[in-house]
RNA sequence: CGGAGCGUAGCUCAGCCUGGCUAGAGCACUUGCUUUGGGAGCAAGACGUCGCAGGUUCGAAUCCUGUCGCUCCGACCA
């Protein structure tokens, strides 16, 4: 391809609405353009990279035995009603109506569609296992799209769905996808690692996210360098010690704490109650029912864990007025020792188990209670792990200190069980003729997000640095004279023909621009190899091969093609 | 949806506070000349409903109200 015959609108400056580096580079290198918030056009170069990432995914999915299909983006409302997700997923669903006023959803994912297909087409254990995948445009009405392709309203996702005869067989399918994901991200040149993850609204028992470390990532990952434990912070646990028991201090005793409404204030003189000897009492409304959450004063509630445990579709912290209504006091003086209505559920964090001589609110503004023993004085409905792990806590597996870092989630694998197959009738007859629900798994890769993650991880001050495997073109030929018939241009055209004939993807920068402009643009776009052909080097009978990441190499014209081909070999 | 900020040329921005002549700069674009190994120079030119709609005023890019869009923080995130 010749530069002047395609569209590569590079920008010297980044548009002001781009915040993070990879988003700026996507725009500056002419890969994408924004149509509206969270909605982008892929320009020729961006599309080429996208196709390469897709192809890697396709090859690895095929290798793992998955079969490609293409499902509709337009999905009838009814199947979503059947699984109950018309309600639970309504926050992200784009809804459209046809001329007959029938409601349709634009596909944010396709469990309902594929399970409906399986219900029709799979009837025997002989047809299992099966794993169907597609690469297609997905729509999610993200509340706040951001960071370019990272979180968009319309994006490209690879989604796969496995159907198995049993839990054990489903686990094997899961492992296959897990391994395939590793290969996919490795081939994309990404540092990546799987972490234990929360299953969220989609449900299921077991899930891992594939993370790419990046400071701009939206996820926090807890990991242990010693043993390899890694989990999303929403899910992570640690080996923090429980709360030490003390000599019983007698019955709960109320004392005045005027104006004290924070853990921190109570820890100061004249009270001097250490944060870890306090019980923090939070009031939430889960689908309008009040729930108390007890957590140690020095811990933070993990709302994802809380939500997973309550199983409610919606929850929110109670307002101060609602706290008064429920417990008779305002936040800052709340506790679970007295005046707790019998119908209110009380969840306590495991770390409080057996704790005594604790201090907590008295449910009377301006008063606290001391000498509180969890076992004796608090009616706990359920004990759960509800706290948020902090850096430096001992690893739950090996005891070494945990670290926390930010990362981009590029893939997510779930073991789904029979949640969808039961609701949509995807079942099979086993050897004994008994009807059983298929055991499912689902597996997603954010293709467009992966593309941006590659940029986020591969760049320097001059621009993008593409791995060979996904570069829009492997080689950029940069003749410094472009007049037809000029020896420089003639050599460039010869190299272009010879490299193309060898299957190399070459972009010929035939723009009549000054050398500096061409070099800057080649660096910005990030071609793995740039070949400069100018009068000066040609006078010595040479061309210059410049790997994007590496030193310039002058080679004889006759050896140019073989020199370039050598650079294209994978290292090692 | 809560909080904050921003909408002026294709892009980056100035002008706004304190209303006033023909609305500006750099880059990009067109033409010509010069230049030609890391974002050239000179000259000429084209490009604007100052987001939109109301209002105040003799007069609004500037002040007020509403509205739409964009960005950031939060909530959300299969």
XYZ file of C-alpha atoms (C1' of nucleotides) in Angstrom:
650
model
C 0.000 0.000 0.000
C 1.108 3.506 -0.752
C 0.702 6.111 1.933
C -0.894 8.579 -0.480
C -3.499 6.053 -1.556
C -4.880 5.250 1.869
C -5.953 7.382 4.833
C -3.464 7.818 7.658
C -4.307 11.131 9.258
C -1.567 11.519 11.828
C -1.820 14.366 14.283
C 0.977 16.389 15.732
C -1.085 17.140 18.801
C -3.562 14.939 20.604
C -7.195 16.037 20.708
C -7.988 17.432 24.115
C -10.657 14.856 24.901
C -8.070 12.061 25.077
C -6.732 11.557 28.559
C -4.544 8.486 28.670
C -1.501 7.805 26.516
C -2.851 4.869 24.536
C -5.983 6.825 23.639
C -3.911 9.787 22.480
C -1.722 7.521 20.387
C -4.734 5.808 18.810
C -5.882 9.213 17.636
C -2.501 10.695 16.782
C -1.378 7.700 14.764
C -4.571 7.846 12.745
C -5.990 4.510 13.878
C -9.404 5.666 15.045
C -11.674 8.689 15.104
C -14.448 9.422 17.515
C -17.979 9.776 16.221
C -19.567 10.268 19.648
C -18.691 9.459 23.230
C -17.736 5.781 23.371
C -18.343 5.303 19.620
C -15.435 5.120 17.195
C -14.624 4.652 13.527
C -11.691 2.392 12.738
C -9.503 3.932 10.051
C -7.456 1.728 7.701
C -4.463 1.290 10.010
C -6.584 0.646 13.083
C -8.670 -1.844 11.168
C -5.578 -3.738 10.050
C -4.435 -4.133 13.652
C -7.920 -5.128 14.706
C -8.041 -7.819 12.028
C -4.703 -9.190 13.180
C -5.780 -9.435 16.799
C -8.985 -11.108 15.642
C -7.013 -13.558 13.535
C -4.798 -14.547 16.448
C -7.902 -15.123 18.540
C -9.524 -17.092 15.745
C -6.500 -19.338 15.293
C -6.196 -20.073 18.988
C -9.897 -20.678 19.460
C -9.900 -23.043 16.514
C -6.822 -24.777 17.883
C -8.620 -25.219 21.195
C -11.487 -26.904 19.397
C -14.000 -24.080 19.486
C -16.185 -23.541 16.448
C -16.987 -20.181 14.971
C -20.529 -18.931 14.483
C -22.036 -15.492 14.085
C -25.053 -14.543 16.138
C -27.367 -11.596 15.567
C -26.763 -8.297 17.266
C -30.527 -7.824 17.360
C -32.029 -10.012 20.061
C -35.708 -10.433 20.924
C -36.702 -9.298 24.368
C -38.395 -12.603 25.188
C -35.244 -14.679 25.638
C -33.940 -12.106 28.064
C -37.156 -12.343 30.009
C -36.673 -16.083 30.260
C -33.317 -15.777 31.997
C -34.396 -12.833 34.094
C -31.659 -10.658 32.710
C -34.063 -8.221 31.077
C -34.263 -6.920 34.625
C -30.817 -7.639 36.082
C -28.893 -6.350 33.089
C -31.220 -3.482 32.231
C -28.590 -0.954 33.161
C -26.427 -1.826 30.152
C -29.040 -2.887 27.609
C -29.622 -0.820 24.500
C -33.249 -1.207 23.579
C -34.810 -0.531 20.206
C -38.352 -0.886 18.872
C -39.362 -1.964 15.423
C -42.262 -0.594 13.422
C -44.672 -2.996 15.106
C -43.552 -1.675 18.492
C -41.810 -4.899 19.365
C -38.845 -4.469 21.674
C -35.364 -5.712 20.785
C -32.058 -5.584 22.603
C -28.732 -4.857 20.956
C -26.479 -7.694 22.008
C -24.268 -6.881 24.994
C -23.375 -10.598 25.154
C -25.021 -13.735 23.837
C -25.710 -16.350 26.525
C -29.412 -16.219 25.729
C -28.928 -16.640 21.992
C -26.396 -19.439 22.081
C -28.301 -21.334 24.749
C -31.467 -21.056 22.675
C -29.511 -22.433 19.742
C -28.156 -25.286 21.831
C -31.649 -26.035 23.105
C -32.739 -26.619 19.537
C -29.709 -28.284 18.082
C -28.178 -30.354 20.874
C -30.071 -33.366 22.080
C -27.542 -36.102 22.812
C -24.458 -36.582 24.926
C -22.856 -37.720 21.670
C -22.903 -34.087 20.487
C -20.953 -32.881 23.512
C -18.705 -31.198 24.313
C -19.221 -28.228 22.024
C -17.757 -24.764 22.290
C -19.182 -22.018 20.054
C -17.547 -18.663 19.580
C -18.029 -15.487 17.616
C -16.238 -12.227 17.104
C -18.759 -9.462 16.824
C -19.845 -5.994 17.761
C -21.352 -5.690 21.205
C -23.372 -2.853 22.648
C -23.418 -1.763 26.242
C -24.984 1.385 27.496
C -22.028 2.166 29.705
C -22.899 4.845 32.185
C -19.610 6.486 31.531
C -17.606 5.481 28.475
C -13.983 6.452 28.838
C -10.412 6.129 27.731
C -11.196 5.592 24.053
C -11.672 1.930 23.263
C -11.146 0.844 26.881
C -14.761 1.320 27.846
C -16.966 2.036 24.876
C -20.679 1.849 24.157
C -19.996 -0.194 21.044
C -16.999 -2.495 20.887
C -15.786 -5.761 19.469
C -15.766 -8.816 21.657
C -14.930 -12.428 21.166
C -17.383 -14.482 23.156
C -17.371 -18.250 23.462
C -19.810 -20.627 25.143
C -19.051 -24.209 26.060
C -21.580 -26.998 26.584
C -20.622 -30.121 28.504
C -22.200 -33.217 29.981
C -20.899 -32.736 33.496
C -19.208 -30.420 35.890
C -15.912 -32.218 35.434
C -16.168 -32.031 31.664
C -17.054 -28.337 31.907
C -13.946 -27.819 34.012
C -11.864 -29.371 31.243
C -13.428 -26.972 28.714
C -12.669 -24.137 31.085
C -9.039 -25.177 31.327
C -8.742 -25.318 27.551
C -9.980 -21.764 27.238
C -7.751 -20.656 30.080
C -4.727 -22.031 28.241
C -5.885 -20.572 24.912
C -6.230 -17.144 26.487
C -2.666 -17.282 27.693
C -1.492 -18.069 24.175
C -3.631 -15.360 22.619
C -2.322 -12.599 24.838
C 1.228 -13.876 24.591
C 0.999 -13.778 20.811
C -0.290 -10.210 21.048
C 2.936 -9.379 22.829
C 1.141 -8.579 26.066
C 2.376 -9.231 29.549
C -0.654 -10.927 31.014
C -1.691 -12.956 33.999
C -4.890 -14.566 35.199
C -6.460 -13.590 38.499
C -9.322 -14.996 40.511
C -12.392 -12.925 39.869
C -15.874 -12.223 41.056
C -18.575 -13.676 38.815
C -20.825 -10.627 38.981
C -24.303 -10.507 37.539
C -23.547 -13.246 35.046
C -23.460 -15.786 37.836
C -21.505 -18.987 38.055
C -19.110 -20.490 40.492
C -15.652 -20.017 39.147
C -14.009 -17.299 37.147
C -10.701 -15.785 36.183
C -9.891 -12.494 34.572
C -6.868 -12.054 32.314
C -5.093 -8.905 33.284
C -2.518 -6.720 31.580
C -0.542 -4.673 34.077
C -0.974 -0.945 33.461
C -1.195 2.068 35.705
C -4.207 3.279 33.747
C -6.089 0.015 34.254
C -9.471 0.189 35.916
C -8.887 -2.876 38.087
C -6.822 -3.421 41.190
C -5.092 -6.767 41.408
C -3.842 -8.314 44.636
C -0.899 -10.608 44.022
C 1.788 -12.534 45.856
C 5.220 -12.643 44.302
C 6.241 -15.558 46.455
C 3.601 -18.124 45.511
C 1.809 -16.584 42.534
C -1.560 -16.033 44.201
C -3.418 -13.344 42.263
C -6.969 -12.063 42.548
C -9.037 -9.070 41.656
C -9.210 -6.871 44.735
C -12.989 -7.252 44.583
C -12.515 -10.934 45.257
C -9.173 -11.218 47.053
C -8.752 -12.560 50.542
C -5.711 -12.463 52.772
C -4.350 -14.217 55.811
C -4.807 -11.323 58.195
C -5.035 -12.518 61.795
C -8.373 -12.353 63.581
C -9.088 -10.072 66.464
C -7.289 -11.083 69.646
C -9.542 -12.033 72.549
C -9.051 -10.123 75.770
C -9.964 -10.799 79.361
C -13.714 -10.353 79.616
C -14.398 -6.786 80.633
C -17.907 -7.210 81.961
C -21.194 -6.217 80.434
C -21.494 -3.581 77.711
C -21.223 -0.167 79.220
C -22.513 3.005 77.626
C -20.363 6.110 77.682
C -20.818 9.597 76.323
C -18.970 10.543 73.149
C -20.421 13.911 72.175
C -19.634 14.890 68.626
C -17.650 11.735 67.909
C -18.849 10.286 64.617
C -15.754 8.716 63.080
C -13.527 5.773 63.877
C -10.613 8.137 63.869
C -12.153 10.552 66.384
C -12.908 7.737 68.796
C -9.324 6.522 68.532
C -8.020 9.877 69.780
C -7.879 11.064 73.373
C -9.736 11.243 75.624
C -11.260 8.003 74.348
C -8.183 6.302 72.934
C -10.014 3.322 71.439
C -7.733 1.837 68.793
C -9.449 1.429 65.416
C -8.975 -2.330 65.496
C -10.902 -2.506 68.782
C -13.911 -0.792 67.221
C -16.821 -2.306 65.335
C -17.872 -0.267 62.315
C -21.600 -0.541 61.682
C -22.840 0.209 58.157
C -26.472 0.281 57.107
C -27.408 -0.752 53.590
C -30.723 -1.125 51.855
C -30.791 -4.271 49.767
C -33.851 -4.015 47.539
C -35.360 -1.747 50.198
C -34.687 -4.143 53.101
C -32.280 -2.825 55.720
C -29.117 -4.870 56.303
C -26.455 -4.132 58.910
C -22.835 -4.781 58.061
C -20.321 -5.106 60.878
C -16.678 -4.748 60.075
C -13.603 -3.987 62.129
C -12.840 -0.303 62.563
C -9.558 -0.509 60.696
C -11.052 -2.463 57.765
C -12.912 -1.337 54.671
C -16.098 -2.978 53.411
C -15.733 -4.627 50.005
C -19.034 -3.861 48.299
C -18.520 -6.519 45.638
C -18.222 -9.207 48.277
C -21.172 -7.723 50.114
C -23.287 -7.723 46.981
C -22.314 -11.292 46.134
C -23.326 -12.429 49.619
C -26.653 -10.671 49.814
C -27.636 -11.689 46.305
C -29.716 -8.569 45.930
C -30.102 -6.953 42.560
C -29.748 -3.478 43.952
C -28.315 -2.054 47.104
C -27.220 1.291 48.436
C -26.058 2.823 51.684
C -28.902 4.095 53.820
C -29.212 7.844 54.217
C -28.676 9.328 57.694
C -32.452 9.823 57.973
C -33.054 6.165 57.133
C -30.490 5.147 59.760
C -32.454 7.076 62.359
C -35.625 5.353 61.236
C -34.066 1.889 61.427
C -31.745 2.118 64.430
C -32.723 5.325 66.175
C -29.410 7.064 65.661
C -27.369 8.737 62.981
C -24.195 7.363 61.356
C -21.350 7.718 63.820
C -23.342 6.318 66.710
C -24.631 3.137 65.119
C -24.183 -0.332 66.537
C -25.731 -3.775 66.481
C -25.926 -4.454 70.221
C -29.295 -2.998 71.082
C -32.390 -1.605 69.452
C -31.861 -3.687 66.346
C -35.237 -4.704 64.941
C -35.573 -8.482 64.768
C -36.247 -8.481 61.020
C -33.013 -6.682 60.184
C -30.323 -8.977 58.850
C -26.904 -8.538 60.462
C -23.848 -9.538 58.437
C -20.500 -9.623 60.179
C -17.012 -9.861 58.764
C -15.105 -12.999 59.735
C -12.391 -10.927 61.272
C -14.741 -9.994 64.107
C -15.445 -13.608 65.013
C -14.808 -14.146 68.714
C -13.799 -10.526 69.297
C -14.584 -9.137 72.691
C -13.952 -5.959 74.648
C -14.866 -4.061 71.486
C -16.355 -0.584 71.238
C -19.247 0.326 68.972
C -22.074 2.811 68.610
C -24.908 2.703 71.138
C -27.678 3.577 68.660
C -28.096 6.755 70.568
C -26.557 9.909 69.152
C -23.494 10.888 71.160
C -22.993 7.571 72.922
C -20.905 4.439 72.411
C -20.735 1.065 74.118
C -17.548 -0.549 75.408
C -16.851 -4.123 76.530
C -18.886 -5.529 73.667
C -18.371 -9.229 72.916
C -19.509 -10.368 69.488
C -20.583 -13.814 70.688
C -22.459 -12.597 73.710
C -23.868 -9.226 72.689
C -24.527 -9.223 68.952
C -27.125 -11.190 67.022
C -25.209 -12.053 63.854
C -27.310 -13.517 61.025
C -24.335 -14.549 58.890
C -20.563 -14.439 59.019
C -18.825 -13.653 55.745
C -15.538 -12.416 54.436
C -16.529 -8.840 53.649
C -13.366 -6.820 54.050
C -11.103 -5.309 51.423
C -7.552 -6.621 51.307
C -4.793 -4.049 51.802
C -1.226 -4.158 50.503
C 1.267 -5.761 52.847
C -1.167 -8.223 54.409
C 0.006 -11.830 54.476
C -0.873 -13.981 51.480
C -3.757 -16.329 52.162
C -1.756 -19.168 50.656
C 1.840 -18.678 51.736
C 1.907 -15.863 54.271
C 4.251 -13.598 52.362
C 3.253 -9.932 52.017
C 0.733 -9.148 49.272
C 1.160 -6.437 46.654
C -1.490 -4.468 44.808
C -1.246 -3.039 41.335
C -3.512 -1.731 38.625
C -4.326 -3.686 35.492
C -6.522 -3.775 32.399
C -8.965 -6.664 32.145
C -8.692 -8.031 28.604
C -10.377 -11.407 29.075
C -12.703 -13.163 31.459
C -13.494 -16.872 31.702
C -16.497 -18.158 33.662
C -17.776 -21.502 34.681
C -21.523 -20.976 34.391
C -23.031 -24.253 35.463
C -26.620 -24.837 34.415
C -28.081 -21.424 35.123
C -28.828 -20.651 31.474
C -29.276 -24.152 30.154
C -32.039 -24.870 32.672
C -33.928 -21.664 31.990
C -33.729 -21.999 28.225
C -34.047 -25.757 27.981
C -30.589 -26.647 26.698
C -30.459 -30.274 27.711
C -29.308 -33.629 26.347
C -30.092 -37.294 26.841
C -27.312 -39.244 28.540
C -26.373 -42.860 27.892
C -29.178 -44.073 30.109
C -31.721 -41.912 28.331
C -32.045 -39.441 31.180
C -32.499 -35.751 30.315
C -29.834 -33.522 31.821
C -29.066 -29.821 31.495
C -25.875 -28.908 29.661
C -23.145 -27.569 31.928
C -21.956 -24.296 30.460
C -18.998 -21.990 30.520
C -18.542 -18.613 28.866
C -15.394 -16.851 27.802
C -14.939 -13.274 26.659
C -12.138 -11.240 25.178
C -12.431 -7.517 24.645
C -10.843 -7.351 21.216
C -10.799 -3.597 20.830
C -9.719 -3.183 24.432
C -6.904 -5.644 23.848
C -5.784 -3.545 20.907
C -5.559 -0.489 23.105
C -3.850 -2.453 25.874
C -1.121 -3.381 23.395
C -0.512 0.317 22.806
C -0.687 1.088 26.501
C 2.062 -1.428 27.054
C 4.110 -0.787 23.886
C 5.108 2.842 23.396
C 7.835 5.365 23.976
C 8.148 9.127 23.690
C 8.021 8.900 19.888
C 4.869 6.832 19.608
C 3.555 3.308 19.375
C 5.812 0.242 19.287
C 3.838 -2.592 17.699
C 4.811 -6.196 18.187
C 5.396 -7.787 14.787
C 2.391 -10.032 15.284
C -0.185 -7.235 15.227
C 1.568 -4.346 13.451
C -0.602 -2.708 10.774
C 2.332 -3.125 8.376
C 5.538 -4.914 9.195
C 7.697 -2.608 7.107
C 7.499 1.065 6.237
C 9.605 2.032 3.248
C 10.707 5.640 3.474
C 12.136 6.997 0.236
C 13.376 10.529 0.721
C 12.863 11.361 -2.945
C 9.532 10.434 -4.423
C 9.679 11.873 -7.946
C 8.805 9.193 -10.474
C 11.949 7.806 -12.062
C 14.301 9.107 -9.366
C 16.780 6.339 -8.441
C 15.728 6.553 -4.787
C 12.078 6.085 -5.644
C 12.865 3.371 -8.163
C 14.769 1.400 -5.545
C 11.904 1.886 -3.088
C 9.446 0.547 -5.616
C 11.675 -2.426 -6.356
C 11.952 -3.242 -2.660
C 8.219 -2.827 -2.309
C 7.577 -5.367 -5.074
C 10.120 -7.873 -3.825
C 9.016 -7.735 -0.200
C 5.359 -7.903 -1.128
C 6.077 -10.930 -3.297
C 7.572 -12.580 -0.223
C 4.399 -12.007 1.740
C 5.666 -9.052 3.725
C 3.147 -6.319 4.518
C 4.747 -3.118 3.327
C 3.644 0.492 3.423
C 5.425 2.763 0.962
C 5.595 6.319 2.253
C 5.425 8.030 -1.119
C 4.421 11.387 0.297
C 6.385 14.346 -0.954
C 7.308 15.372 2.559
C 10.533 16.339 4.233
C 12.471 13.490 5.818
C 11.766 14.640 9.357
C 8.026 14.476 8.812
C 8.229 10.947 7.430
C 10.504 9.664 10.175
C 8.349 11.191 12.894
C 5.206 9.678 11.432
C 6.803 6.234 11.021
C 7.857 6.320 14.675
C 4.445 7.581 15.758
C 2.571 4.842 13.944
C 5.131 2.360 15.236
C 5.994 0.122 12.292
C 8.384 -2.591 13.507
C 10.817 -1.912 10.639
C 11.483 1.331 8.852
C 13.681 1.302 5.773
C 15.132 4.651 4.753
C 16.269 5.123 1.177
C 17.979 8.421 0.462
C 20.501 9.900 -1.899
C 23.235 9.931 0.721
C 23.101 6.274 1.585
C 22.351 5.293 -1.981
C 25.569 7.008 -3.011
C 27.339 4.464 -0.820
C 25.235 1.734 -2.367
C 23.308 1.254 0.870
C 19.888 1.499 2.458
C 19.193 1.879 6.161
C 17.124 -0.602 8.129
C 15.832 0.816 11.401
C 13.941 -1.478 13.735
C 11.481 0.570 15.778
C 13.130 -0.820 18.876
C 16.798 -1.172 17.974
C 19.825 0.303 16.294
C 20.044 1.488 12.719
C 21.591 -0.982 10.308
C 23.153 0.030 6.982
C 23.107 -2.723 4.368
C 24.078 -2.954 0.722
C 21.197 -2.466 -1.659
C 21.614 -5.958 -2.993
C 21.263 -7.371 0.508
C 18.345 -5.136 1.472
C 15.599 -7.689 0.989
C 17.392 -10.454 2.842
C 18.393 -7.992 5.570
C 14.788 -6.949 6.049
C 13.565 -10.535 5.987
C 16.108 -11.376 8.699
C 14.683 -8.623 10.903
C 11.209 -10.092 10.507
C 12.162 -13.430 11.964
C 10.957 -13.883 15.510
C 13.873 -13.538 17.922
C 15.579 -16.711 19.053
C -27.387 9.525 38.259
C -24.229 12.836 42.079
C -19.733 16.251 41.921
C -16.241 19.293 38.884
C -14.616 21.436 34.358
C -14.852 22.602 29.178
C -17.516 23.870 24.223
C -14.141 29.914 19.680
C -11.200 27.421 12.179
C -9.663 20.341 10.653
C -6.195 20.122 15.508
C -4.013 22.809 19.870
C -5.420 27.179 22.151
C -5.792 32.927 23.266
C -9.717 36.533 23.841
C -14.443 36.139 28.430
C -13.045 38.194 34.751
C -13.854 44.234 33.591
C -19.594 43.758 27.131
C -17.614 48.077 22.324
C -14.308 48.948 15.848
C -13.383 43.838 10.678
C -12.909 37.522 16.223
C -7.141 36.129 16.724
C -2.381 32.910 16.948
C 0.336 28.290 15.950
C -0.119 23.814 13.292
C -2.783 21.558 9.220
C -4.991 22.931 4.115
C -4.522 25.603 -1.269
C -1.071 28.258 -4.799
C 3.893 30.001 -5.999
C 9.132 30.310 -5.005
C 13.180 28.514 -2.151
C 14.606 24.231 0.770
C 15.373 18.682 1.210
C 18.482 12.826 6.287
C 14.412 13.982 12.258
C 7.806 17.684 12.436
C 11.690 23.907 6.924
C 11.392 29.366 5.130
C 9.012 33.414 2.508
C 4.666 35.250 0.076
C -0.364 35.012 -1.189
C -5.017 32.465 -0.066
C -9.163 29.638 1.754
C -11.443 28.039 6.245
C -15.856 30.562 11.905
C -23.732 30.628 12.681
C -17.715 31.864 18.993
C -22.305 24.334 20.588
C -27.717 25.599 20.387
C -32.083 28.503 22.140
C -33.901 32.336 24.836
C -32.922 36.768 27.902
C -30.381 41.488 29.615
C -28.266 45.665 26.768
C -27.764 51.006 22.250
C -24.313 46.840 21.619
C -23.000 39.849 23.672
C -17.722 35.094 22.066
C -17.830 37.961 26.764
C -23.241 38.788 31.510
C -27.936 35.678 32.903
C -31.273 31.308 32.163
C -32.221 26.869 29.766
C -30.580 23.048 26.696
C -27.244 19.748 24.018
C -22.383 17.754 23.668
C -17.503 16.475 25.578
C -13.912 15.351 29.585
C -12.549 14.088 34.582
C -13.876 12.061 39.782
C -17.622 8.903 41.968
C -21.460 5.261 41.413
C -21.668 1.299 37.467
C -18.755 -2.439 34.724
C -21.518 -10.328 32.034
